[in-house]
Short mmCIF file of C-alpha atoms in Angstrom, two decimals:
data_model
loop_
_atom_site.label_atom_id
_atom_site.label_comp_id
_atom_site.label_asym_id
_atom_site.label_seq_id
_atom_site.Cartn_x
_atom_site.Cartn_y
_atom_site.Cartn_z
CA MET A 244 18.98 -0.41 1.56
CA ASN A 245 18.54 3.32 1.78
CA LYS A 246 16.78 5.73 -0.41
CA GLU A 247 19.51 5.98 -2.79
CA GLN A 248 20.42 2.64 -3.10
CA VAL A 249 16.46 1.55 -3.51
CA ILE A 250 16.02 4.25 -6.28
CA ALA A 251 19.27 2.97 -7.88
CA TYR A 252 18.19 -0.48 -8.04
CA ILE A 253 14.80 0.30 -9.45
CA ASN A 254 15.99 2.28 -12.42
CA ASP A 255 18.68 -0.11 -13.00
CA ASN A 256 15.90 -2.81 -13.11
CA ASN A 257 13.54 -1.00 -14.87
CA ILE A 258 11.10 -1.92 -12.30
CA GLN A 259 7.58 0.11 -12.90
CA LYS A 260 5.38 -1.07 -10.21
CA ILE A 261 5.69 -1.97 -6.46
CA LYS A 262 3.88 -3.74 -3.94
CA PHE A 263 3.53 -2.77 -0.47
CA ALA A 264 0.97 -3.82 2.99
CA PHE A 265 0.99 -3.50 6.43
CA ALA A 266 -0.71 -5.70 8.92
CA ASP A 267 -4.18 -4.32 10.47
CA ILE A 268 -5.42 -5.14 14.12
CA ASP A 269 -5.41 -9.11 12.87
CA GLY A 270 -2.12 -9.27 11.59
CA VAL A 271 -3.90 -9.47 7.80
CA LEU A 272 -1.96 -7.49 5.43
CA ARG A 273 -3.70 -4.70 3.59
CA GLY A 274 -1.93 -3.20 0.76
CA LYS A 275 -1.99 -2.41 -2.67
CA VAL A 276 0.43 -2.09 -5.99
CA ILE A 277 1.59 1.54 -6.98
CA SER A 278 3.14 3.21 -9.84
CA LYS A 279 7.08 3.64 -9.75
CA GLN A 280 6.54 7.39 -9.37
CA LYS A 281 4.19 6.97 -6.93
CA PHE A 282 6.47 5.26 -5.07
CA LEU A 283 8.90 8.04 -5.48
CA ASP A 284 6.95 10.91 -4.85
CA GLY A 285 6.02 8.76 -1.56
CA LEU A 286 8.92 8.29 0.01
CA GLN A 287 9.17 11.51 2.18
CA GLY A 288 5.92 12.08 3.76
CA GLY A 289 4.12 8.86 3.17
CA TYR A 290 1.15 7.59 0.86
CA GLY A 291 -2.55 8.37 1.92
CA PHE A 292 -3.87 4.92 2.88
CA CYS A 293 -8.28 4.65 3.75
CA ASP A 294 -7.85 4.25 7.25
CA VAL A 295 -11.23 1.71 7.44
CA VAL A 296 -8.83 -0.93 7.15
CA PHE A 297 -8.06 -0.20 11.09
CA GLY A 298 -11.87 0.59 11.46
CA TRP A 299 -13.37 -2.43 10.01
CA ASP A 300 -13.09 -6.44 11.30
CA ILE A 301 -11.59 -9.35 9.75
CA SER A 302 -14.33 -9.98 7.20
CA ASP A 303 -14.38 -5.88 6.54
CA ALA A 304 -17.35 -5.64 8.70
CA PRO A 305 -17.63 -2.02 10.00
CA TYR A 306 -16.82 -1.69 13.55
CA ASP A 307 -19.55 -0.09 15.84
CA ASN A 308 -17.34 0.79 18.87
CA VAL A 309 -13.68 2.62 17.69
CA ALA A 310 -12.31 6.06 18.53
CA VAL A 311 -9.62 6.12 15.53
CA THR A 312 -12.24 5.65 12.51
CA GLY A 313 -15.23 5.52 11.48
CA TRP A 314 -18.69 6.83 10.67
CA HIS A 315 -18.57 9.70 12.66
CA SER A 316 -14.95 10.33 10.93
CA GLY A 317 -15.39 9.89 7.40
CA TYR A 318 -13.03 7.04 6.84
CA PRO A 319 -10.26 9.31 5.63
CA ASP A 320 -6.85 8.99 4.25
CA LYS A 321 -3.75 8.29 7.24
CA GLN A 322 -0.30 8.36 5.76
CA CYS A 323 1.34 5.41 5.94
CA TYR A 324 5.24 4.79 5.50
CA ILE A 325 7.28 2.45 3.45
CA ASP A 326 9.47 0.70 5.39
CA LEU A 327 12.44 0.67 2.91
CA SER A 328 14.85 -1.53 5.05
CA THR A 329 12.28 -4.30 4.19
CA PHE A 330 12.81 -4.24 0.32
CA ARG A 331 12.41 -8.22 -0.51
CA MET A 332 11.54 -8.93 -4.74
CA ILE A 333 8.75 -11.58 -3.99
CA PRO A 334 9.92 -14.78 -6.49
CA TRP A 335 7.00 -16.18 -7.17
CA GLU A 336 5.31 -13.11 -8.86
CA ASP A 337 8.02 -12.36 -11.80
CA ASN A 338 10.72 -10.89 -8.99
CA ILE A 339 7.69 -8.04 -7.98
CA LEU A 340 9.60 -5.46 -5.38
CA PHE A 341 7.66 -6.08 -2.29
CA PHE A 342 7.51 -3.63 0.99
CA LEU A 343 6.29 -3.50 4.43
CA ALA A 344 4.50 0.12 5.71
CA ASP A 345 3.69 1.31 9.28
CA TYR A 346 1.53 4.17 10.78
CA THR A 347 5.11 5.76 12.48
CA ARG A 348 4.98 9.29 11.39
CA PRO A 349 9.03 10.49 10.68
CA ASP A 350 8.71 12.54 14.25
CA ARG A 351 7.91 9.07 15.56
CA LYS A 352 4.06 9.46 16.30
CA ALA A 353 2.03 6.32 15.64
CA LEU A 354 -1.17 5.48 15.08
CA ASP A 355 -2.64 3.62 18.23
CA ALA A 356 -4.27 1.15 15.94
CA CYS A 357 -1.06 0.02 14.09
CA PRO A 358 0.60 -2.64 15.51
CA ARG A 359 3.85 -2.66 14.07
CA SER A 360 4.01 0.80 15.21
CA LEU A 361 3.78 -0.67 18.71
CA LEU A 362 6.07 -3.36 18.65
CA ARG A 363 8.18 -0.25 17.13
CA LYS A 364 7.94 1.33 20.51
CA ILE A 365 8.19 -1.57 22.24
CA VAL A 366 11.66 -2.47 20.86
CA ALA A 367 12.73 1.35 21.61
CA GLU A 368 12.17 0.35 25.07
CA CYS A 369 14.41 -2.16 25.06
CA ASP A 370 17.04 -0.50 23.38
CA GLU A 371 16.95 2.27 25.49
CA LEU A 372 17.86 -0.55 28.84
CA GLY A 373 20.80 -1.74 26.79
CA TYR A 374 19.54 -5.10 24.76
CA HIS A 375 19.18 -6.71 22.20
CA ALA A 376 16.31 -9.10 21.72
CA GLU A 377 16.08 -11.98 19.70
CA PHE A 378 13.10 -13.38 18.27
CA ALA A 379 11.41 -16.12 16.53
CA GLN A 380 7.85 -17.37 15.71
CA GLU A 381 7.24 -20.82 14.90
CA PHE A 382 4.01 -22.16 13.21
CA GLU A 383 1.79 -25.18 12.21
CA TRP A 384 -1.05 -25.39 9.78
CA PHE A 385 -3.12 -27.21 7.68
CA ASN A 386 -3.15 -27.62 4.18
CA PHE A 387 -6.03 -28.55 1.91
CA LEU A 388 -6.70 -29.81 -1.81
CA GLU A 389 -9.31 -26.86 -1.93
CA THR A 390 -9.76 -23.05 -3.15
CA PRO A 391 -11.72 -20.43 -1.64
CA GLN A 392 -14.46 -21.04 -4.42
CA THR A 393 -14.65 -24.67 -3.59
CA LEU A 394 -14.71 -24.11 0.31
CA GLN A 395 -17.17 -21.80 -0.34
CA ASP A 396 -19.24 -24.33 -2.09
CA LYS A 397 -18.51 -27.12 0.08
CA GLY A 398 -20.01 -24.76 2.97
CA PHE A 399 -16.49 -25.74 4.81
CA ALA A 400 -17.53 -28.95 5.25
CA ASN A 401 -15.88 -32.07 4.20
CA MET A 402 -13.00 -30.71 2.59
CA GLN A 403 -9.94 -32.26 1.26
CA PRO A 404 -6.85 -32.67 3.26
CA LEU A 405 -3.38 -32.33 1.37
CA SER A 406 -2.85 -36.07 3.04
CA PRO A 407 -4.82 -38.56 5.06
CA GLY A 408 -4.10 -40.03 8.72
CA MET A 409 -1.62 -38.86 11.38
CA PHE A 410 1.95 -38.97 10.49
CA GLY A 411 3.99 -36.68 12.44
CA TYR A 412 7.58 -35.73 11.70
CA SER A 413 6.93 -37.79 8.76
CA ILE A 414 9.36 -38.39 5.51
CA ILE A 415 7.10 -39.72 3.50
CA ARG A 416 4.23 -37.09 3.08
CA PRO A 417 6.53 -34.08 2.04
CA SER A 418 7.95 -36.58 -0.53
CA GLN A 419 4.44 -37.11 -1.88
CA ASN A 420 4.05 -33.21 -2.19
CA SER A 421 7.33 -32.52 -3.19
CA GLY A 422 6.83 -29.87 -5.28
CA PHE A 423 4.49 -27.58 -2.94
CA TYR A 424 7.74 -28.78 0.18
CA ASN A 425 10.30 -27.52 -2.42
CA ASP A 426 8.29 -24.02 -3.43
CA LEU A 427 8.19 -23.84 0.53
CA PHE A 428 11.44 -24.02 1.48
CA ASN A 429 13.26 -22.64 -1.15
CA LEU A 430 11.21 -19.74 -1.91
CA LEU A 431 10.49 -18.63 1.78
CA THR A 432 14.18 -18.22 1.83
CA GLN A 433 14.11 -16.19 -1.22
CA PHE A 434 11.66 -14.10 -0.06
CA ASN A 435 13.94 -13.29 3.20
CA ILE A 436 12.05 -15.42 5.67
CA PRO A 437 15.04 -18.00 6.26
CA ILE A 438 13.61 -21.76 7.71
CA GLU A 439 15.50 -23.82 10.01
CA GLY A 440 13.07 -26.64 9.82
CA LEU A 441 10.10 -27.63 8.00
CA HIS A 442 8.38 -31.30 8.88
CA THR A 443 4.79 -32.93 8.80
CA GLU A 444 2.87 -32.63 11.88
CA THR A 445 0.51 -34.99 13.71
CA GLY A 446 -2.78 -34.52 11.59
CA PRO A 447 -4.12 -34.77 7.90
CA GLY A 448 -2.12 -32.23 5.90
CA VAL A 449 -0.80 -30.49 8.73
CA TYR A 450 2.73 -28.67 8.54
CA GLU A 451 5.11 -26.82 10.52
CA ALA A 452 7.81 -24.61 10.29
CA ALA A 453 10.26 -23.00 12.32
CA ILE A 454 11.56 -19.67 11.14
CA THR A 455 15.25 -18.82 11.92
CA HIS A 456 15.81 -15.93 14.87
CA ALA A 457 16.38 -12.56 13.99
CA GLU A 458 16.27 -9.08 15.88
CA THR A 459 12.79 -8.35 17.17
CA LEU A 460 10.83 -6.15 14.58
CA GLU A 461 12.48 -8.47 11.59
CA ALA A 462 11.20 -10.96 13.43
CA ALA A 463 7.79 -10.09 13.91
CA ASP A 464 7.98 -8.69 9.79
CA ARG A 465 9.32 -12.27 9.04
CA ALA A 466 6.23 -14.41 10.65
CA VAL A 467 3.69 -12.03 9.46
CA LEU A 468 4.78 -12.35 5.89
CA PHE A 469 5.42 -15.97 6.20
CA LYS A 470 1.39 -16.71 6.64
CA THR A 471 0.53 -14.68 3.78
CA ALA A 472 3.20 -16.29 1.32
CA VAL A 473 2.72 -19.62 2.14
CA LYS A 474 -0.80 -19.33 1.64
CA GLU A 475 0.28 -17.59 -1.77
CA ILE A 476 2.56 -20.72 -2.48
CA ALA A 477 -0.01 -22.91 -1.70
CA ALA A 478 -2.55 -21.64 -3.74
CA ARG A 479 -0.08 -21.93 -6.87
CA HIS A 480 -0.43 -26.01 -6.04
CA GLY A 481 -4.16 -25.83 -5.79
CA ILE A 482 -3.37 -25.85 -2.06
CA THR A 483 -5.37 -23.86 0.73
CA ALA A 484 -3.48 -23.19 3.77
CA THR A 485 -5.14 -22.13 7.29
CA PHE A 486 -4.20 -20.85 10.45
CA MET A 487 -6.85 -21.19 12.57
CA ALA A 488 -5.82 -22.18 15.89
CA LYS A 489 -8.19 -25.19 15.98
CA TRP A 490 -10.11 -26.39 12.74
CA ASN A 491 -11.48 -29.64 14.17
CA GLU A 492 -12.73 -30.66 17.66
CA ASN A 493 -10.98 -33.78 16.85
CA LEU A 494 -7.19 -32.94 15.69
CA PRO A 495 -4.92 -30.96 17.29
CA GLY A 496 -4.71 -27.11 17.48
CA CYS A 497 -2.19 -25.12 15.18
CA SER A 498 0.70 -23.64 17.73
CA GLY A 499 2.80 -20.40 17.30
CA HIS A 500 4.95 -20.49 19.86
CA ILE A 501 7.58 -17.65 20.15
CA HIS A 502 11.02 -17.94 21.26
CA GLN A 503 13.30 -15.33 22.44
CA SER A 504 16.34 -14.08 24.65
CA LEU A 505 18.02 -10.96 25.08
CA TRP A 506 21.67 -10.12 24.18
CA THR A 507 24.37 -7.69 24.89
CA LYS A 508 24.16 -5.14 21.72
CA ASP A 509 27.48 -6.13 19.87
CA LEU A 510 25.69 -10.09 20.32
CA SER A 511 28.54 -11.38 22.13
CA GLN A 512 26.87 -12.31 25.14
CA ASN A 513 23.81 -14.09 26.42
CA LEU A 514 21.83 -12.55 28.69
CA PHE A 515 19.65 -15.25 30.09
CA TYR A 516 22.13 -17.50 30.67
CA ASP A 517 24.33 -18.31 33.48
CA ALA A 518 26.40 -21.58 34.10
CA ALA A 519 26.64 -21.26 37.83
CA ASP A 520 22.73 -21.65 38.29
CA ILE A 521 21.19 -24.59 38.69
CA HIS A 522 18.82 -24.03 35.58
CA LYS A 523 21.26 -21.69 33.93
CA MET A 524 18.97 -19.00 34.26
CA SER A 525 20.69 -15.59 35.12
CA GLU A 526 18.87 -13.54 37.17
CA LEU A 527 17.94 -10.98 34.15
CA HIS A 528 16.40 -14.24 32.72
CA LYS A 529 14.55 -14.91 36.30
CA GLN A 530 12.90 -11.49 36.16
CA TYR A 531 11.79 -11.40 32.24
CA LEU A 532 10.02 -14.89 32.61
CA ALA A 533 8.11 -12.81 36.48
CA GLY A 534 7.37 -10.45 33.88
CA GLN A 535 5.24 -12.97 31.17
CA LEU A 536 4.04 -15.19 34.20
CA TYR A 537 2.35 -11.58 35.95
CA CYS A 538 1.49 -9.68 32.84
CA LEU A 539 -0.28 -13.22 31.33
CA PRO A 540 -3.88 -12.38 32.41
CA HIS A 541 -3.61 -8.66 31.58
CA LEU A 542 -2.32 -9.30 27.86
CA LEU A 543 -4.07 -12.77 26.76
CA PRO A 544 -6.00 -11.06 23.87
CA MET A 545 -2.78 -10.15 22.85
CA TYR A 546 -1.86 -14.15 22.23
CA ALA A 547 -4.99 -15.27 21.84
CA PRO A 548 -6.68 -12.98 20.19
CA THR A 549 -9.80 -14.83 18.04
CA ILE A 550 -12.96 -16.93 19.44
CA ASN A 551 -11.32 -19.83 17.81
CA SER A 552 -7.96 -19.33 19.99
CA TYR A 553 -9.70 -20.50 22.86
CA LYS A 554 -10.71 -23.72 21.17
CA ARG A 555 -6.88 -25.03 21.67
CA LEU A 556 -6.39 -23.76 24.97
CA VAL A 557 -7.95 -26.78 26.56
CA GLU A 558 -5.85 -29.43 28.61
CA GLY A 559 -4.75 -32.35 27.07
CA ALA A 560 -4.63 -30.70 23.54
CA TRP A 561 -0.61 -29.84 23.54
CA ALA A 562 -1.58 -26.03 24.51
CA PRO A 563 -1.23 -24.24 28.05
CA THR A 564 -4.08 -23.68 30.22
CA THR A 565 -2.23 -22.59 33.34
CA ILE A 566 0.02 -20.10 34.25
CA THR A 567 3.00 -21.73 34.59
CA TRP A 568 6.74 -22.78 33.31
CA ALA A 569 9.06 -25.37 33.60
CA ILE A 570 12.32 -26.46 32.51
CA ASP A 571 11.73 -27.96 28.90
CA ASN A 572 8.14 -28.91 29.44
CA ARG A 573 5.40 -28.54 26.63
CA THR A 574 2.70 -28.68 28.80
CA THR A 575 3.31 -25.15 30.40
CA ALA A 576 2.30 -21.94 29.62
CA LEU A 577 6.70 -20.80 29.34
CA ARG A 578 9.61 -23.37 28.58
CA VAL A 579 12.93 -22.96 29.55
CA ILE A 580 15.06 -24.17 27.22
CA ASN A 581 19.10 -24.23 27.98
CA THR A 582 20.96 -26.56 26.11
CA SER A 583 24.02 -24.31 25.99
CA GLU A 584 24.65 -20.57 25.81
CA LYS A 585 23.94 -20.67 22.23
CA TYR A 586 20.65 -21.80 22.49
CA THR A 587 19.62 -20.85 25.86
CA ARG A 588 15.65 -18.59 25.51
CA LEU A 589 12.28 -18.80 26.58
CA GLU A 590 9.58 -20.35 24.35
CA THR A 591 6.16 -18.44 25.11
CA ARG A 592 3.52 -21.24 24.30
CA ILE A 593 0.30 -19.64 24.19
CA PRO A 594 0.13 -18.31 21.15
CA GLY A 595 -1.51 -20.18 17.95
CA SER A 596 -1.06 -19.90 14.94
CA ASP A 597 -3.58 -17.58 14.04
CA THR A 598 -1.82 -14.90 16.35
CA ASN A 599 -0.94 -11.60 14.92
CA PRO A 600 2.84 -11.26 15.46
CA TYR A 601 3.88 -7.91 16.12
CA LEU A 602 1.51 -7.87 19.07
CA ALA A 603 2.02 -11.39 20.55
CA ILE A 604 5.69 -10.26 20.70
CA ALA A 605 5.20 -6.82 21.94
CA ALA A 606 3.06 -8.52 24.50
CA ALA A 607 5.82 -11.53 25.29
CA LEU A 608 9.13 -8.54 24.78
CA ALA A 609 6.80 -5.20 27.17
CA SER A 610 5.88 -8.30 29.52
CA GLY A 611 9.43 -9.41 30.27
CA LEU A 612 10.81 -6.28 30.49
CA TYR A 613 8.08 -5.02 32.73
CA GLY A 614 9.61 -7.76 34.72
CA ILE A 615 13.43 -6.62 34.61
CA LYS A 616 12.15 -2.94 34.89
CA ASN A 617 10.43 -3.53 38.23
CA LYS A 618 13.10 -6.31 39.16
CA LEU A 619 10.46 -8.73 39.43
CA THR A 620 11.18 -12.08 42.02
CA LEU A 621 10.54 -15.78 40.13
CA ASP A 622 8.60 -16.87 43.03
CA VAL A 623 6.23 -19.03 40.97
CA SER A 624 8.56 -22.99 41.08
CA PRO A 625 8.86 -24.51 37.75
CA THR A 626 6.22 -27.20 37.30
CA GLN A 627 7.46 -30.69 37.63
CA GLY A 628 5.28 -33.22 35.49
CA ASN A 629 1.93 -32.33 34.16
CA GLY A 630 1.26 -28.47 33.76
CA TYR A 631 -2.57 -28.85 33.42
CA ALA A 632 -2.17 -30.28 36.78
CA ASP A 633 -0.54 -26.98 38.48
CA LYS A 634 -3.20 -24.74 39.08
CA ALA A 635 -1.70 -22.96 41.76
CA ASN A 636 -0.41 -19.28 40.35
CA GLY A 637 -4.21 -19.70 38.12
CA SER A 638 -5.19 -20.83 34.83
CA LEU A 639 -5.86 -18.61 31.85
CA HIS A 640 -9.44 -17.07 30.33
CA THR A 641 -11.24 -20.08 28.90
CA ASN A 642 -12.94 -17.12 25.78
CA LEU A 643 -12.64 -13.81 24.81
CA TYR A 644 -14.81 -12.23 26.18
CA ASP A 645 -13.67 -12.31 29.72
CA ALA A 646 -10.01 -11.61 28.53
CA ALA A 647 -10.58 -8.78 26.90
CA VAL A 648 -12.83 -7.61 29.64
CA ALA A 649 -9.55 -8.20 32.10
CA MET A 650 -7.05 -6.22 29.25
CA GLN A 651 -10.01 -3.17 28.90
CA GLN A 652 -9.37 -2.52 32.63
CA SER A 653 -5.97 -3.56 33.33
CA SER A 654 -4.02 -0.88 34.19
CA VAL A 655 -0.77 -2.81 33.99
CA ALA A 656 -1.96 -3.48 29.99
CA LYS A 657 -2.64 0.09 30.02
CA ASN A 658 0.78 1.13 31.44
CA LEU A 659 2.78 -0.91 28.59
CA PHE A 660 0.63 0.10 25.63
CA GLY A 661 -1.02 3.12 26.57
CA GLU A 662 -4.90 3.85 26.75
CA GLY A 663 -5.13 4.38 23.24
CA PHE A 664 -4.57 1.00 21.97
CA VAL A 665 -5.70 -0.78 25.18
CA GLN A 666 -9.19 0.67 24.50
CA HIS A 667 -9.21 0.36 20.17
CA PHE A 668 -7.79 -3.15 20.24
CA THR A 669 -10.07 -4.79 23.63
CA GLN A 670 -12.54 -3.04 21.65
CA THR A 671 -12.28 -4.76 18.25
CA ARG A 672 -12.20 -8.42 20.62
CA LEU A 673 -15.42 -7.59 22.49
CA TRP A 674 -16.73 -6.38 18.42
CA GLU A 675 -15.42 -10.25 17.80
CA HIS A 676 -17.61 -11.30 21.08
CA ARG A 677 -20.22 -9.99 19.58
CA GLN A 678 -20.17 -11.65 15.98
CA TYR A 679 -20.10 -14.59 17.79
CA ALA A 680 -22.47 -15.07 20.20
CA LYS A 681 -25.42 -13.79 17.99
CA SER A 682 -24.32 -16.47 15.60
CA VAL A 683 -25.98 -19.98 14.58
CA SER A 684 -24.15 -22.96 15.02
CA ASP A 685 -23.33 -25.95 12.89
CA TRP A 686 -23.57 -27.48 16.85
CA GLU A 687 -26.58 -26.20 17.60
CA LEU A 688 -28.86 -27.18 14.74
CA LYS A 689 -27.28 -30.53 14.89
CA ARG A 690 -28.34 -30.72 18.56
CA TYR A 691 -31.40 -29.08 18.70
CA PHE A 692 -33.25 -28.53 15.22
CA GLU A 693 -34.92 -32.11 15.28
CA SER A 694 -35.24 -32.99 19.14
CA VAL A 695 -36.48 -29.34 20.34
#
């Protein structure tokens, strides 16, 4: 909808309040409900929002080392701008009107810390090169018969999963929780997050959903909204959903794989497909893939942004550990799917479900375009068999600290995203490492409390 259509809709339907939100550096939606008049007044000049949302961590503790805001600046308001193209009604909240916002000004200048603004910049670069990019992210997540209060009371121990046992692709489990299962599929679709598939994964109470692909920014919007929407729908059924990459050392982790392809502007041709090639891959596809392989060590925190991310990226856990690619191989970092021209695409398998979709998708697209711009040669052979054993092209960093330091020092990362973003983002990741380093874990208590 354009501005006039949105205003007409609000007036015709007597809407008196509007909810809007934007994603912080961790991909957490921050927002508020505003009155009709406040909404209308801000359509031109934006809405003042305290910039502490980019100056604190996922637990609202202020960072001590970021330039964008802090005690040194007094945490002033910065203007965010609602994107009217994100118009949605929230079907599980009496059809409340909802919009996404970001910190890109009308003159195209943006706040370095804003993830959606960063992705908009990369999408614009893709458009200037003459390509239309299609993306989709899929998510795995665990569901528990718990509430925020019971989790606190239990100290996040002895949690009751939605269903017991390991039962991937089960037909029985969804029918046993059909109200929740059907609400997920139906309400997400009504919220303009169309779902291609929804099923149980292996693990107690774990689901996986594939979101229908779309233009890049819309795909990222859907992915960001998906996680919050799932949590809100789950809560209505007395369920808590978690998108942690790895919540239990004895169970599989949760992925957030990214699917992508480049097309002509009119969507008439998949530019990743070449019927004459042995792998059905065009030269453009190979350059794009080579770019991702080359940039992976420089951008890993954008795919694996938390301490917990690296608990998933271990051998034999259905997540990659090496800088590898292959045709339809789920042990490599990059998986080429080439079943037909329509469905030929690249799957980036590093991200877990804990990613900020704007940043993970920005990393994938920017690094792929880097390969195209620099005409990189795909000189890494496709892995045959076990990707964990193929270390010829190197391995991924095994912890957030090493990955963040590598990105902070990377000229490649700064070239792709600008020094302002790289410095802000990596400082927040190093902060995250420091918070973890000073904590005392259950593992330490069990191992040392009595014995030492």
